[in-house]
Amino acid sequence: MERVFFHDIMNTAGGARNLVELLLGDDDDDVRESLELFSLSLNGLVGEIASQRDLVLAENGDYPISKTAILSRSVVEDVARELRRHPVSAEREIAVSRDSCDRVLKTDLSLLHRVLVNMVKNGLEATPPGGTVRIGCSSANKYVVFEVRNDQAMDQATQCQIFKRFYSTKGRGRGVGTYSIKLLTENYLGGRADFTSNAQVGTLFRVFIPESG
């Protein structure tokens, strides 16, 4: 039932998105602007559906891993570019670390992308207007370390609960993002996830992904 549901709703949302992209060729500036906003909303909808589908598959042990060779900095830049257009980044900046490495690693690009998107979204939601979330990557002992940092520190009670399913400071029914970071990284990508949060650092989430897969 879950697979049928996700298949059907993804087809519907994806079809609507494709239709809007076809209509974007209209020469009327007002129509085009409205369609661009509609397209952004549909892209967000498709992304949220895919995220929930992948989480369900991962929890059931059914996610089909597909490893490919990718460049670490390219993934970071793609995530930053995508989320700069997302409503959650309104009045906030996403900065890519200039010294981010460009290592080749073999992993599941879709899952890694989802993990990094959740890390950046979590940082943006914790950042007040005018603030900046920083994302980057480095190489360490045959691992690529992806980092996302914001300037806000979490209290101790939040830190103790952060990776638990449905725990959130943002209200009832939230809290899947940080949970999925750990689940996908440690159960499917062969890595590990951790974080540091204090007044000096702010909050820093890291995932360690093996270069060899």
mmCIF file of N, CA and C in Angstrom, residues 68-72 75 103-109 112 146:
data_model
loop_
_atom_site.group_PDB
_atom_site.id
_atom_site.type_symbol
_atom_site.label_atom_id
_atom_site.label_comp_id
_atom_site.label_asym_id
_atom_site.label_seq_id
_atom_site.Cartn_x
_atom_site.Cartn_y
_atom_site.Cartn_z
ATOM 1 N N THR A 68 27.581 5.296 -7.013
ATOM 2 C CA THR A 68 28.265 5.838 -8.181
ATOM 3 C C THR A 68 29.433 6.703 -7.699
ATOM 4 N N ALA A 69 30.365 6.972 -8.597
ATOM 5 C CA ALA A 69 31.502 7.836 -8.266
ATOM 6 C C ALA A 69 31.064 9.293 -8.394
ATOM 7 N N ILE A 70 31.274 10.078 -7.344
ATOM 8 C CA ILE A 70 30.864 11.482 -7.347
ATOM 9 C C ILE A 70 31.989 12.337 -6.785
ATOM 10 N N LEU A 71 31.905 13.646 -7.011
ATOM 11 C CA LEU A 71 32.864 14.601 -6.462
ATOM 12 C C LEU A 71 32.236 15.319 -5.278
ATOM 13 N N SER A 72 32.940 15.328 -4.157
ATOM 14 C CA SER A 72 32.369 15.838 -2.910
ATOM 15 C C SER A 72 31.960 17.304 -2.994
ATOM 16 N N VAL A 75 28.694 17.976 -4.916
ATOM 17 C CA VAL A 75 27.473 17.673 -4.157
ATOM 18 C C VAL A 75 27.134 18.825 -3.222
ATOM 19 N N ARG A 103 37.021 15.616 -3.454
ATOM 20 C CA ARG A 103 37.443 14.226 -3.473
ATOM 21 C C ARG A 103 36.437 13.356 -4.213
ATOM 22 N N VAL A 104 36.957 12.306 -4.837
ATOM 23 C CA VAL A 104 36.088 11.315 -5.466
ATOM 24 C C VAL A 104 35.682 10.300 -4.401
ATOM 25 N N LEU A 105 34.394 10.027 -4.300
ATOM 26 C CA LEU A 105 33.945 8.981 -3.396
ATOM 27 C C LEU A 105 32.847 8.185 -4.078
ATOM 28 N N LYS A 106 32.736 6.942 -3.681
ATOM 29 C CA LYS A 106 31.734 6.053 -4.266
ATOM 30 C C LYS A 106 30.648 5.828 -3.232
ATOM 31 N N THR A 107 29.460 6.344 -3.523
ATOM 32 C CA THR A 107 28.366 6.252 -2.563
ATOM 33 C C THR A 107 27.046 6.432 -3.294
ATOM 34 N N ASP A 108 25.941 6.356 -2.565
ATOM 35 C CA ASP A 108 24.617 6.572 -3.143
ATOM 36 C C ASP A 108 24.341 8.078 -3.157
ATOM 37 N N LEU A 109 24.368 8.665 -4.340
ATOM 38 C CA LEU A 109 24.235 10.117 -4.460
ATOM 39 C C LEU A 109 22.892 10.611 -3.930
ATOM 40 N N LEU A 112 22.962 10.572 -0.062
ATOM 41 C CA LEU A 112 23.875 11.591 0.450
ATOM 42 C C LEU A 112 23.276 12.983 0.254
ATOM 43 N N PHE A 146 31.485 15.823 5.642
ATOM 44 C CA PHE A 146 30.596 16.915 5.246
ATOM 45 C C PHE A 146 30.118 17.629 6.510
#
